[in-house]
Short mmCIF file of C-alpha atoms in Angstrom, two decimals:
data_model
loop_
_atom_site.label_atom_id
_atom_site.label_comp_id
_atom_site.label_asym_id
_atom_site.label_seq_id
_atom_site.Cartn_x
_atom_site.Cartn_y
_atom_site.Cartn_z
CA UNK A 1 127.59 99.45 88.79
CA UNK A 2 128.04 95.77 88.09
CA UNK A 3 126.81 94.53 84.76
CA UNK A 4 125.12 91.20 84.36
CA UNK A 5 124.46 90.20 80.79
CA UNK A 6 121.49 87.91 80.53
CA UNK A 7 120.59 86.23 77.28
CA UNK A 8 118.49 85.81 75.36
CA UNK A 9 116.27 88.81 76.07
CA UNK A 10 113.20 86.93 74.92
CA UNK A 11 112.23 83.48 73.75
CA UNK A 12 109.21 82.10 71.97
CA UNK A 13 109.04 78.32 72.13
CA UNK A 14 106.58 75.52 71.52
CA UNK A 15 105.15 73.66 74.48
CA UNK A 16 107.30 70.63 75.20
CA UNK A 17 110.55 72.17 74.02
CA UNK A 18 113.57 72.62 76.25
CA UNK A 19 114.81 76.11 77.15
CA UNK A 20 118.29 77.39 77.93
CA UNK A 21 119.30 80.81 79.15
CA UNK A 22 122.46 82.20 80.66
CA UNK A 23 123.94 85.02 82.61
CA UNK A 24 127.50 86.34 82.44
CA UNK A 25 129.43 88.78 84.58
CA UNK A 26 132.58 90.80 84.10
CA UNK A 27 133.75 89.83 87.58
CA UNK A 28 133.75 86.80 89.83
CA UNK A 29 130.64 85.97 91.81
CA UNK A 30 130.34 83.66 94.82
CA UNK A 31 126.58 83.15 94.65
CA UNK A 32 124.14 82.88 91.80
CA UNK A 33 120.35 82.93 92.08
CA UNK A 34 117.63 82.36 89.52
CA UNK A 35 114.19 83.95 89.97
CA UNK A 36 110.95 83.85 88.01
CA UNK A 37 108.52 86.76 87.87
CA UNK A 38 104.91 86.45 86.79
CA UNK A 39 103.03 89.55 85.59
CA UNK A 40 102.03 91.79 88.49
CA UNK A 41 103.93 89.71 91.01
CA UNK A 42 107.24 89.83 92.78
CA UNK A 43 110.11 87.53 91.79
CA UNK A 44 110.06 84.03 93.21
CA UNK A 45 113.28 82.14 93.89
CA UNK A 46 113.77 79.07 91.70
CA UNK A 47 117.32 77.90 92.40
CA UNK A 48 120.26 79.09 94.50
CA UNK A 49 123.89 78.15 93.72
CA UNK A 50 126.77 78.64 96.13
CA UNK A 51 129.75 76.76 94.71
CA UNK A 52 131.59 76.91 91.39
CA UNK A 53 130.63 73.93 89.24
CA UNK A 54 127.51 73.23 91.29
CA UNK A 55 124.60 71.75 89.35
CA UNK A 56 121.22 71.96 91.06
CA UNK A 57 117.77 70.83 89.96
CA UNK A 58 114.29 71.88 91.00
CA UNK A 59 111.76 69.74 89.16
CA UNK A 60 112.14 70.45 85.44
CA UNK A 61 114.59 73.27 86.13
CA UNK A 62 118.35 72.79 86.29
CA UNK A 63 120.89 75.52 86.96
CA UNK A 64 124.66 75.50 86.99
CA UNK A 65 127.28 77.73 88.60
CA UNK A 66 129.97 78.18 85.95
CA UNK A 67 133.49 76.96 86.67
CA UNK A 68 134.95 80.38 85.92
CA UNK A 69 132.53 81.87 88.52
CA UNK A 70 131.59 84.48 85.94
CA UNK A 71 128.52 82.78 84.53
CA UNK A 72 125.48 80.69 85.30
CA UNK A 73 122.99 78.74 83.22
CA UNK A 74 119.33 77.83 83.62
CA UNK A 75 117.65 75.04 81.68
CA UNK A 76 113.96 74.21 81.63
CA UNK A 77 113.00 70.85 80.22
CA UNK A 78 109.72 69.98 78.53
CA UNK A 79 108.23 73.47 78.83
CA UNK A 80 104.58 73.95 79.76
CA UNK A 81 102.32 77.03 79.49
CA UNK A 82 102.78 77.98 83.15
CA UNK A 83 106.52 78.45 82.53
CA UNK A 84 105.62 81.76 80.89
CA UNK A 85 107.18 84.72 82.68
CA UNK A 86 110.38 86.65 83.08
CA UNK A 87 113.43 84.84 84.42
CA UNK A 88 116.08 86.82 86.24
CA UNK A 89 119.54 85.84 87.30
CA UNK A 90 121.19 87.53 90.25
CA UNK A 91 124.78 87.31 91.36
CA UNK A 92 126.64 88.29 94.49
CA UNK A 93 130.26 89.29 94.33
CA UNK A 94 132.83 89.99 97.00
CA UNK A 95 131.25 93.37 97.68
CA UNK A 96 128.29 91.58 99.25
CA UNK A 97 125.69 93.17 97.01
CA UNK A 98 123.50 91.32 94.58
CA UNK A 99 123.06 92.46 91.01
CA UNK A 100 120.18 91.39 88.85
CA UNK A 101 120.26 90.62 85.17
CA UNK A 102 117.81 92.37 82.84
CA UNK A 103 115.69 89.27 82.47
CA UNK A 104 114.68 86.72 79.85
CA UNK A 105 111.04 86.87 78.80
CA UNK A 106 109.71 83.40 78.03
CA UNK A 107 106.60 82.75 75.96
CA UNK A 108 105.35 79.19 75.58
CA UNK A 109 103.10 78.53 72.62
CA UNK A 110 100.60 75.71 73.25
CA UNK B 1 101.39 83.02 106.46
CA UNK B 2 101.45 86.31 104.58
CA UNK B 3 105.20 86.42 103.83
CA UNK B 4 106.17 89.90 102.62
CA UNK B 5 103.37 92.46 102.40
CA UNK B 6 103.73 95.85 100.73
CA UNK B 7 101.43 98.82 101.22
CA UNK B 8 100.10 100.47 99.10
CA UNK B 9 99.93 98.49 95.86
CA UNK B 10 99.41 101.53 93.64
CA UNK B 11 99.99 105.25 94.09
CA UNK B 12 100.05 108.36 91.97
CA UNK B 13 102.02 111.33 93.30
CA UNK B 14 102.53 114.84 92.09
CA UNK B 15 106.09 116.08 91.70
CA UNK B 16 107.36 117.36 95.03
CA UNK B 17 104.96 115.35 97.18
CA UNK B 18 106.22 112.94 99.80
CA UNK B 19 105.14 109.45 100.68
CA UNK B 20 106.16 106.36 102.60
CA UNK B 21 106.00 102.80 101.37
CA UNK B 22 105.56 100.17 104.04
CA UNK B 23 106.97 96.66 103.96
CA UNK B 24 106.08 94.06 106.57
CA UNK B 25 107.39 90.50 106.86
CA UNK B 26 106.22 87.80 109.23
CA UNK B 27 109.09 85.33 108.76
CA UNK B 28 111.36 86.79 111.44
CA UNK B 29 114.00 87.55 108.80
CA UNK B 30 117.03 89.62 109.73
CA UNK B 31 117.62 91.16 106.32
CA UNK B 32 115.26 93.40 104.39
CA UNK B 33 115.65 95.23 101.10
CA UNK B 34 114.05 97.76 98.82
CA UNK B 35 114.43 97.40 95.07
CA UNK B 36 113.09 99.34 92.13
CA UNK B 37 112.29 97.73 88.81
CA UNK B 38 112.29 99.69 85.58
CA UNK B 39 111.65 98.34 82.09
CA UNK B 40 114.75 96.72 80.61
CA UNK B 41 116.88 97.32 83.70
CA UNK B 42 116.17 94.43 86.00
CA UNK B 43 115.96 95.14 89.73
CA UNK B 44 118.24 97.68 91.37
CA UNK B 45 118.91 97.83 95.08
CA UNK B 46 117.93 101.12 96.75
CA UNK B 47 118.63 100.47 100.43
CA UNK B 48 118.87 97.46 102.66
CA UNK B 49 118.96 96.56 106.33
CA UNK B 50 120.80 93.78 108.13
CA UNK B 51 118.88 94.19 111.35
CA UNK B 52 116.60 96.34 113.44
CA UNK B 53 117.92 99.87 113.70
CA UNK B 54 120.43 99.50 110.85
CA UNK B 55 120.26 100.59 107.22
CA UNK B 56 122.71 100.80 104.34
CA UNK B 57 122.79 102.29 100.86
CA UNK B 58 122.43 100.15 97.81
CA UNK B 59 123.07 100.82 94.16
CA UNK B 60 120.60 103.71 93.65
CA UNK B 61 119.92 105.37 97.04
CA UNK B 62 119.59 109.03 96.00
CA UNK B 63 116.19 110.56 96.66
CA UNK B 64 115.14 107.85 99.10
CA UNK B 65 115.37 107.31 102.84
CA UNK B 66 114.61 104.22 104.88
CA UNK B 67 114.01 103.22 108.45
CA UNK B 68 113.91 99.89 110.28
CA UNK B 69 112.54 100.67 113.72
CA UNK B 70 111.03 97.21 114.12
CA UNK B 71 112.48 93.95 112.86
CA UNK B 72 109.39 93.11 110.86
CA UNK B 73 108.98 96.47 109.12
CA UNK B 74 111.08 98.35 106.59
CA UNK B 75 109.89 101.76 105.42
CA UNK B 76 110.92 103.51 102.22
CA UNK B 77 110.40 107.26 102.07
CA UNK B 78 110.37 109.69 99.20
CA UNK B 79 110.75 113.22 100.57
CA UNK B 80 110.17 115.08 97.31
CA UNK B 81 109.00 112.82 94.53
CA UNK B 82 110.35 113.26 91.01
CA UNK B 83 109.13 111.79 87.71
CA UNK B 84 112.36 109.75 87.56
CA UNK B 85 111.09 107.85 90.59
CA UNK B 86 108.19 106.42 88.64
CA UNK B 87 108.81 102.71 88.97
CA UNK B 88 107.67 99.48 90.53
CA UNK B 89 109.10 99.08 94.01
CA UNK B 90 109.73 95.69 95.57
CA UNK B 91 110.50 94.86 99.14
CA UNK B 92 112.23 91.61 100.02
CA UNK B 93 113.44 89.83 103.11
CA UNK B 94 115.81 86.98 103.82
CA UNK B 95 117.28 85.02 106.65
CA UNK B 96 120.93 85.64 107.54
CA UNK B 97 121.92 82.01 107.04
CA UNK B 98 123.33 82.23 103.52
CA UNK B 99 124.33 85.85 103.54
CA UNK B 100 122.89 88.98 102.05
CA UNK B 101 119.89 88.46 99.77
CA UNK B 102 120.36 84.72 99.47
CA UNK B 103 117.01 83.01 99.11
CA UNK B 104 115.03 86.20 99.51
CA UNK B 105 111.25 86.41 99.48
CA UNK B 106 109.73 89.30 97.57
CA UNK B 107 106.51 91.23 98.08
CA UNK B 108 104.03 91.84 95.29
CA UNK B 109 105.30 95.31 94.50
CA UNK B 110 104.10 98.90 94.64
CA UNK B 111 103.49 100.64 91.35
CA UNK B 112 104.32 104.32 91.81
CA UNK B 113 103.68 107.01 89.22
CA UNK B 114 104.98 110.54 89.71
CA UNK B 115 103.34 113.14 87.48
#
């Protein structure tokens, strides 16, 4: 199946720091999504991207749809303790199925 | 507004037993999905449905069957459970507006252990 490489696998940061994570694909995608999952919960949609080059913000979160259509980036500014969780990217290619990345586990140290 | 509700939340099965997981959504969404989540592997699509009475295979459909008899419900069945099906199962639903899975809402998950 499709491979989405999400990096880094885990991050330990101090409260207040900015965070960057990315997702890359071996093929072109036409939609990118970013989800956050808290322990024991289902993923919650953070940002959806539908056009190459698109830059979208949701509060302190900003995501970009890469120009090559093979990658996407998520940035979190001024992290706070409630940002802790696992962040997943998901991409949809021409085959109309979404593939999820393996997740980035974020720990925020107060 | 409950969103997406999964039943049960936890279950332990013996190898060879059968069971059905129920997913209900109250958002009048056309599309529904079943995913499984295993450590280090993200979420993988098992089956999905684009409308009442229709189902389609996803990435890992073997060993599972689904039915969508009513728009608001999507059932996932395991006819003969195997230890490899130990996983956390998530149901999701989305509106058709942006295409398959775009802006999907997920349930809280069902943790299934097969011994």
